[in-house]
mmCIF file of C-alpha atoms in Angstrom:
data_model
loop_
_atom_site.group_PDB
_atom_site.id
_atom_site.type_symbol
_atom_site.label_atom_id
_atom_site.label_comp_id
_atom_site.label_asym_id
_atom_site.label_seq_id
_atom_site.Cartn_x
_atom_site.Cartn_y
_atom_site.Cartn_z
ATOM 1 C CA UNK C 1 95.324 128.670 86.122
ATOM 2 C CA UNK C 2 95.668 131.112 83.350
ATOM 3 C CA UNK C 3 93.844 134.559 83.196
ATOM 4 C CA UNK C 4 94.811 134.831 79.650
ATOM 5 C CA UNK C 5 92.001 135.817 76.806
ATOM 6 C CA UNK C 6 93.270 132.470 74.614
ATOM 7 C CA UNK C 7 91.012 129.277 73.651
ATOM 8 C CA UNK C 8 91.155 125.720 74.515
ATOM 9 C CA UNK C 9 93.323 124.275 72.114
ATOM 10 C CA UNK C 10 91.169 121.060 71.941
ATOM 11 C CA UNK C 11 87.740 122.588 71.710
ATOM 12 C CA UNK C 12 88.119 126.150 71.101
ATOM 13 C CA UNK C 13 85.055 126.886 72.712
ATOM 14 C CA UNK C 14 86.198 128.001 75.730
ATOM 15 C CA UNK C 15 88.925 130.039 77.547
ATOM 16 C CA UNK C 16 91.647 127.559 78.912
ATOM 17 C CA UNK C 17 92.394 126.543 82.509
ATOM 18 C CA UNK C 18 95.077 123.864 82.649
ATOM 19 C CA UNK C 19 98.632 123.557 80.798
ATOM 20 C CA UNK C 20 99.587 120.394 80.194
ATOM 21 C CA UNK C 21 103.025 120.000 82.560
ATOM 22 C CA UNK C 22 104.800 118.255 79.718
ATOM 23 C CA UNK C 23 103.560 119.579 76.228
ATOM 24 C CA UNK C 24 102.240 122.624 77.407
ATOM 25 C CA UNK C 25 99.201 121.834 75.702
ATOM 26 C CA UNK C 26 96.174 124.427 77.138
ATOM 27 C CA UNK C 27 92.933 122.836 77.747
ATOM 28 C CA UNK C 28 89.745 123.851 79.859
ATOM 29 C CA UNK C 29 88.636 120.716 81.227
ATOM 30 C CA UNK C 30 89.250 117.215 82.624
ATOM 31 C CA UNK C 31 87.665 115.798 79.309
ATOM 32 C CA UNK C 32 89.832 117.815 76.764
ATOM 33 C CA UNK C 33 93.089 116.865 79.087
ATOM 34 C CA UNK C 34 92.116 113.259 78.484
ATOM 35 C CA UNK C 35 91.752 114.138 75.093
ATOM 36 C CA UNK C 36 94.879 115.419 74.067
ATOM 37 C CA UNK C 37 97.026 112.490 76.312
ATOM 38 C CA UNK C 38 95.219 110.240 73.398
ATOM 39 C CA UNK C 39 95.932 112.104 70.555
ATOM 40 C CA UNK C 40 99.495 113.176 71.656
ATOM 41 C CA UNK C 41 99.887 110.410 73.674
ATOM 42 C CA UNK C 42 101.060 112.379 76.439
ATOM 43 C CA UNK C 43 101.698 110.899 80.040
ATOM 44 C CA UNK C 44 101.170 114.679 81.458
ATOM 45 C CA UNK C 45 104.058 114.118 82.963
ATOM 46 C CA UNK C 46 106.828 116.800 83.203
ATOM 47 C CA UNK C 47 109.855 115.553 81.598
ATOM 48 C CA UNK C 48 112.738 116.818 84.327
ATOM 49 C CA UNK C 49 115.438 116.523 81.659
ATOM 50 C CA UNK C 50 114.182 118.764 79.321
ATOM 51 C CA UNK C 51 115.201 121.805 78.081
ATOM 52 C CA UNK C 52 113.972 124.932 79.646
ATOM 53 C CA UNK C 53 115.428 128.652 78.336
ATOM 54 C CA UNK C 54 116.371 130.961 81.751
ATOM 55 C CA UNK C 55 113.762 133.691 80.482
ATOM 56 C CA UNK C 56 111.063 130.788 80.587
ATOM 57 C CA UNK C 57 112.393 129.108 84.072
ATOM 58 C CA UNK C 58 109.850 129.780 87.100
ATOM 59 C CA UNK C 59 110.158 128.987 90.803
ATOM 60 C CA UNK C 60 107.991 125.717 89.877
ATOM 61 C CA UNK C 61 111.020 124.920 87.612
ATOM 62 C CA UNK C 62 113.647 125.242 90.552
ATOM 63 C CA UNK C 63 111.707 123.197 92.730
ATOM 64 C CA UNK C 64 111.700 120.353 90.774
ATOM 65 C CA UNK C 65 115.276 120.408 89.422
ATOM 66 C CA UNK C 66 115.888 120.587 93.285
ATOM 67 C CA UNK C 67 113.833 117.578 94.131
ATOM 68 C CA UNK C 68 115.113 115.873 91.197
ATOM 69 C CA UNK C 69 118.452 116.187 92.559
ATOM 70 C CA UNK C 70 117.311 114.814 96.228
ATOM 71 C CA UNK C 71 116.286 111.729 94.392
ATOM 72 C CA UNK C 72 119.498 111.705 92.813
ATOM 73 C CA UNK C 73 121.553 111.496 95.941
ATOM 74 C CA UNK C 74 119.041 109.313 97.961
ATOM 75 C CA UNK C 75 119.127 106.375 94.963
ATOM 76 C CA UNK C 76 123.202 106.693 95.332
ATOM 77 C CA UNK C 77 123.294 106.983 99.261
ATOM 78 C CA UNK C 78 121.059 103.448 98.983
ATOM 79 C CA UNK C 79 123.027 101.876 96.433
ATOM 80 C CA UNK C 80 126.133 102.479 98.560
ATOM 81 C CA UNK C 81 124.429 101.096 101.330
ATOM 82 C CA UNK C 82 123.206 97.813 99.592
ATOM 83 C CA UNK C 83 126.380 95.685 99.972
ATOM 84 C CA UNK C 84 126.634 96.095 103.781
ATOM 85 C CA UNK C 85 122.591 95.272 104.140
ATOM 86 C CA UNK C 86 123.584 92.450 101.837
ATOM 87 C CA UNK C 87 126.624 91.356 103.927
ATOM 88 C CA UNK C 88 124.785 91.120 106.822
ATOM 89 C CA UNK C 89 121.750 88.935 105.651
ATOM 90 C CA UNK C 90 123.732 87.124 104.144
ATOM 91 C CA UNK C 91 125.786 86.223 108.101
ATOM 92 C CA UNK C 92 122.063 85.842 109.201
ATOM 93 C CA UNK C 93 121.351 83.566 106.227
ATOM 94 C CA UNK C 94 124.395 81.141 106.507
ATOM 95 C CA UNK C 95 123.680 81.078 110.455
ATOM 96 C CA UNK C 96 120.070 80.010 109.915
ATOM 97 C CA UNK C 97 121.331 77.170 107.177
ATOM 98 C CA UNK C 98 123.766 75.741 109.347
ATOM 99 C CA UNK C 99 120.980 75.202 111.718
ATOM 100 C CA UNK C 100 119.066 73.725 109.630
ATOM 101 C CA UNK C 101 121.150 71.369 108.922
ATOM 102 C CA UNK C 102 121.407 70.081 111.942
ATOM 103 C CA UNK C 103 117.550 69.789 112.493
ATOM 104 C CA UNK C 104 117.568 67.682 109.452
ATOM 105 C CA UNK C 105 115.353 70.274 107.878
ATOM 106 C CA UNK C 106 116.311 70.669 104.064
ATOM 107 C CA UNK C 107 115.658 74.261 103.496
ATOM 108 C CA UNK C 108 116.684 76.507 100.352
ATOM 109 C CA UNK C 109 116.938 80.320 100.705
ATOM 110 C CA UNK C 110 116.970 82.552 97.974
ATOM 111 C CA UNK C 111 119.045 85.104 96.832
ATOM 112 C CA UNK C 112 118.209 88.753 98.686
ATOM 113 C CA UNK C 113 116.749 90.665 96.427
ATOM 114 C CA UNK C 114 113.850 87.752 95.064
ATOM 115 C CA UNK C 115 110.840 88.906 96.988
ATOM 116 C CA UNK C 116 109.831 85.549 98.741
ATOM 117 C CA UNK C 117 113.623 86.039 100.141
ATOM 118 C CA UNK C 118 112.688 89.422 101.383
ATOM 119 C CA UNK C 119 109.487 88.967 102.720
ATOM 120 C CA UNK C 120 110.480 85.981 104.834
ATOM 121 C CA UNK C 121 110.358 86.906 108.660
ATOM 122 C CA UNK C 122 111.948 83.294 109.958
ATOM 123 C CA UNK C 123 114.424 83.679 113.094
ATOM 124 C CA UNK C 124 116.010 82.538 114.788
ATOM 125 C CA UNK C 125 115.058 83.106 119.300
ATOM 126 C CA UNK C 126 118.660 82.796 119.398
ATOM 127 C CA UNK C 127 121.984 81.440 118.446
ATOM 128 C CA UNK C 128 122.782 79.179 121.186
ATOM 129 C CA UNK C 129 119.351 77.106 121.493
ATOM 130 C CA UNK C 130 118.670 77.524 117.645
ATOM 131 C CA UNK C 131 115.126 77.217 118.207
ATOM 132 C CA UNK C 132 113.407 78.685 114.586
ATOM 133 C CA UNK C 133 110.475 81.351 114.496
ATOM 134 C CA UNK C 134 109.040 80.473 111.140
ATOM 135 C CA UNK C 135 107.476 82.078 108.876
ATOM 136 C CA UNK C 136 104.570 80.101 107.431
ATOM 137 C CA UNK C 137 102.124 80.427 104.860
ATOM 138 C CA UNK C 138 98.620 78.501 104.829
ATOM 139 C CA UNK C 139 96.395 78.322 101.973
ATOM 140 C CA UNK C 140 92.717 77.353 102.634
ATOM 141 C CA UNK C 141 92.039 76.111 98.840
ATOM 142 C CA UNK C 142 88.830 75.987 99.358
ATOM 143 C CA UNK C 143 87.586 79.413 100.549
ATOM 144 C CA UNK C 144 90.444 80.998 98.180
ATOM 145 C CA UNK C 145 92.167 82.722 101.004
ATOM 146 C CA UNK C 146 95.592 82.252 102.139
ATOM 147 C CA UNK C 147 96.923 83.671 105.726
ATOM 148 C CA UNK C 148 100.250 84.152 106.579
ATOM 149 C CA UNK C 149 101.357 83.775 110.765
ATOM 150 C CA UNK C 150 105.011 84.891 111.280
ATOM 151 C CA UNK C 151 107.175 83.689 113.734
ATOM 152 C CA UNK C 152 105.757 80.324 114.680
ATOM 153 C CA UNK C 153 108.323 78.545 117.274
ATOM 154 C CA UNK C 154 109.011 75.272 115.596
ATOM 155 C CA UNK C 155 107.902 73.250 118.975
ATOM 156 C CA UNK C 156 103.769 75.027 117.547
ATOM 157 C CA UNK C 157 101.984 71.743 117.529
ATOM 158 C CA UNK C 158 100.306 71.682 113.852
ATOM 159 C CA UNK C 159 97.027 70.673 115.259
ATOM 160 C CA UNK C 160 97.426 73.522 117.208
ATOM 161 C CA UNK C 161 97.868 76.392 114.825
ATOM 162 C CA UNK C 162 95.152 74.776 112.733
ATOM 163 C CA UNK C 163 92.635 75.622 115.870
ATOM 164 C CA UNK C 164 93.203 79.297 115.919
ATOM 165 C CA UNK C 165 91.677 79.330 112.293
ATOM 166 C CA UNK C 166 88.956 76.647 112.369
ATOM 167 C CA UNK C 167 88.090 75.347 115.723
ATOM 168 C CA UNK C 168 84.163 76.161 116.252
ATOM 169 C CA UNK C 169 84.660 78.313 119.577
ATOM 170 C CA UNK C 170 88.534 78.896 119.958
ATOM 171 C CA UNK C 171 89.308 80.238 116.408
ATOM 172 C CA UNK C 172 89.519 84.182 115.305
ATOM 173 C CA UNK C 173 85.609 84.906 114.722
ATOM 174 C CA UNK C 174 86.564 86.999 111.471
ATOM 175 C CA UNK C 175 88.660 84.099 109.981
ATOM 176 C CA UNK C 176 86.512 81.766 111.315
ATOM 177 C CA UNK C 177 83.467 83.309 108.988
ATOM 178 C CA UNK C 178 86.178 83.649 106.118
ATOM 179 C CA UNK C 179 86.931 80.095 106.102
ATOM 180 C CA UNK C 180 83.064 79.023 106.770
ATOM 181 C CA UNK C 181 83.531 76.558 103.841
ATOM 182 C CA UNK C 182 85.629 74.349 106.233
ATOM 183 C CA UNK C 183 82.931 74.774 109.192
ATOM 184 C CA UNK C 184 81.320 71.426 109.234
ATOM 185 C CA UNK C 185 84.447 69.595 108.967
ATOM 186 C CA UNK C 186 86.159 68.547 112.312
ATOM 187 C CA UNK C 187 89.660 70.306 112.606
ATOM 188 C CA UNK C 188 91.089 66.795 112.858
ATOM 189 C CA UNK C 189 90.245 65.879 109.411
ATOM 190 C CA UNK C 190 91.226 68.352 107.660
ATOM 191 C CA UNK C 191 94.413 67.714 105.689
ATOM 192 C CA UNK C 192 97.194 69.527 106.105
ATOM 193 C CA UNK C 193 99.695 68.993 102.881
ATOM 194 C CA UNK C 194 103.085 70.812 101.271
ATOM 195 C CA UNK C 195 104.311 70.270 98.033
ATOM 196 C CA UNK C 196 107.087 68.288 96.782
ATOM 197 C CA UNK C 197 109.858 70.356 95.730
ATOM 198 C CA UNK C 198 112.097 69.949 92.735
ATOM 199 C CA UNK C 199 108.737 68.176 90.453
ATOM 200 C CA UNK C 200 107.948 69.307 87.351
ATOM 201 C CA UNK C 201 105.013 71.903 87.398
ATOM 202 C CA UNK C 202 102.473 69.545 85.293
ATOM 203 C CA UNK C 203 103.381 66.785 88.125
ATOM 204 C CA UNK C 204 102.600 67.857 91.574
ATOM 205 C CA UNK C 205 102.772 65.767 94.226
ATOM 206 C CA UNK C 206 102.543 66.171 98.136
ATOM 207 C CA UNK C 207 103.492 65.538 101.236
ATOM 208 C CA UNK C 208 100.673 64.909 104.494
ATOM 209 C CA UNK C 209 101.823 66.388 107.306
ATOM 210 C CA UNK C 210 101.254 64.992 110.864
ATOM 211 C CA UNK C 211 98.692 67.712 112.990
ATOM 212 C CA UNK C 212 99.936 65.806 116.196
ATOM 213 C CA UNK C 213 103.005 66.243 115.626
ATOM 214 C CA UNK C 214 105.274 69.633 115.877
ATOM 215 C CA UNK C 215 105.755 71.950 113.059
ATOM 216 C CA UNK C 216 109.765 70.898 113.305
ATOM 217 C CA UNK C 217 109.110 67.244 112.998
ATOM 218 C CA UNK C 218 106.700 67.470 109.915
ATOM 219 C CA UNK C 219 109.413 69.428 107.910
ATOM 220 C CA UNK C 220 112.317 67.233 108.624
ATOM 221 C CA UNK C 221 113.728 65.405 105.739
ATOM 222 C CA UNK C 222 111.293 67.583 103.014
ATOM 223 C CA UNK C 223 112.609 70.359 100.717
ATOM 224 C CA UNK C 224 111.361 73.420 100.560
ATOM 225 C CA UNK C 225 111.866 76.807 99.764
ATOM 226 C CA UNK C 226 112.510 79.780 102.319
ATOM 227 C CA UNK C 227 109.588 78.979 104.415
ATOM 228 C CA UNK C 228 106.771 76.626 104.462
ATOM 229 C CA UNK C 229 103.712 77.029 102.104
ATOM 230 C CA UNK C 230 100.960 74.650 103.907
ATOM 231 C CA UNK C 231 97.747 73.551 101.607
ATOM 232 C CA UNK C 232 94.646 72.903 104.168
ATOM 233 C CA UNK C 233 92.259 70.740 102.931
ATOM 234 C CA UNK C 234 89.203 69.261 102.830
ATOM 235 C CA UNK C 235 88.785 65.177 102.852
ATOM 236 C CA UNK C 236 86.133 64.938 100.445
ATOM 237 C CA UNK C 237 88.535 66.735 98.141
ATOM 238 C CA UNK C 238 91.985 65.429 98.388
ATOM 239 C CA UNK C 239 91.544 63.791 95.108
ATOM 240 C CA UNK C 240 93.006 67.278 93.817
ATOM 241 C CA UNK C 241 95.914 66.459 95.622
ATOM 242 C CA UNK C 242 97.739 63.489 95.244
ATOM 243 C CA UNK C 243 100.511 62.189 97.810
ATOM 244 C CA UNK C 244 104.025 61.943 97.587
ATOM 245 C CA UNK C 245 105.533 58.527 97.232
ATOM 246 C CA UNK C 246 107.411 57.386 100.377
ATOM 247 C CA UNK C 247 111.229 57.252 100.055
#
């Protein structure tokens, strides 16, 4: 704040109070700041690269040349970091694949640094049983929500996950209101579907998945990507969502 005798530069009515960071543009309120960012177009931002003569350098300035230079050296220790984080998702990657494999499940993972790639939380309990923790995400259509549960064993019976979000009594009260569209259908009929991979976007199709049966069994032999991405349904409105052809 200045205790000088000079006048806003926008409205000249007044003594100023704030200098603009970047243009050093004087001003005495919050509407003439706003002002002169739209008629200098101005981000009010100072600029850290630019010139500033020793006579006119304050302690404000040192500070944050110094910071600057923090983030300097913390965006190079990270980059030299990367390739070993890398390396070792990748090990964890290629171990989970292999796996996979062998479960007959079809899965595709991404490369690191796509986001669904990073925000997958799948794992494995272990190496020597193999037994998945999956990260899956279920989309209730028609209440416009969509609830993610990480690290589902694969043996989760689908019928059984499906409970602790709509079951009258046994379900999460809060998601239970959330997804009140669904109340006055039994669990049992609700459909649970994932889409076919590999379709063009204007031709969806998908599969039905089995709420009897484990969530292991219902992906084996289906592609998908990273983790699965299950569409709960309504009967009265599958017509939105037409099935796969068998193979």
């Amino acid at each position: 704040m200045s205790t000088g005798d000079s006048k806003c530069e926008l409205c000249g009515k007044v003594q100023w109070k704030y200098k603009c960071p970047r243009c050093d543009k004087k001003t005495c309120c919050l509407a003439c700041v706003k002002q002169h960012k739209v008629e200098t177009n101005c981000n009010g931002i100072r600029d850290k690269t630019a010139f500033v003569k020793m006579k006119a350098m304050t302690d404000m300035h040192l500070l944050s040349d110094y910071r600057m230079l923090e983030d300097v050296d913390r965006s190079i220790d990270n980059h030299s970091r990367d390739p070993l984080r890398r390396s070792g998702v990748n090990k964890v990657v290629n171990n989970m694949k292999k796996i996979a494999e062998k479960k007959g499940l079809k899965v595709k993972f991404l490369p690191y640094p796509m986001s669904k790639r990073k925000n997958n939380t799948t794992r494995l309990t272990n190496y020597r049983t193999g037994d998945f923790l999956w990260h899956v995400e279920l989309i209730f259509p028609h209440s416009d929500i969509k609830y993610t549960e990480k690290r589902v064993h694969e043996d989760t019976c689908l019928g059984d996950m499906l409970k602790t979000f709509l079951h009258p009594t046994e379900s999460d009260p809060v998601k239970r209101q959330m997804l009140k569209s669904y109340s006055r259908t039994p669990v049992e009929d609700c459909k649970v579907l994932m889409q076919e991979e590999g379709l063009p976007a204007n031709f969806k199709r998908y599969h039905q998945l089995d709420q009897n049966k484990s969530l292991c069994e219902n992906l084996q032999g289906k592609d998908f990507i990273e983790y699965p991405t299950l569409h709960i349904v309504l009967p009265d409105r599958d017509d939105q969502y037409p099935l796969s052809t068998p193979k």
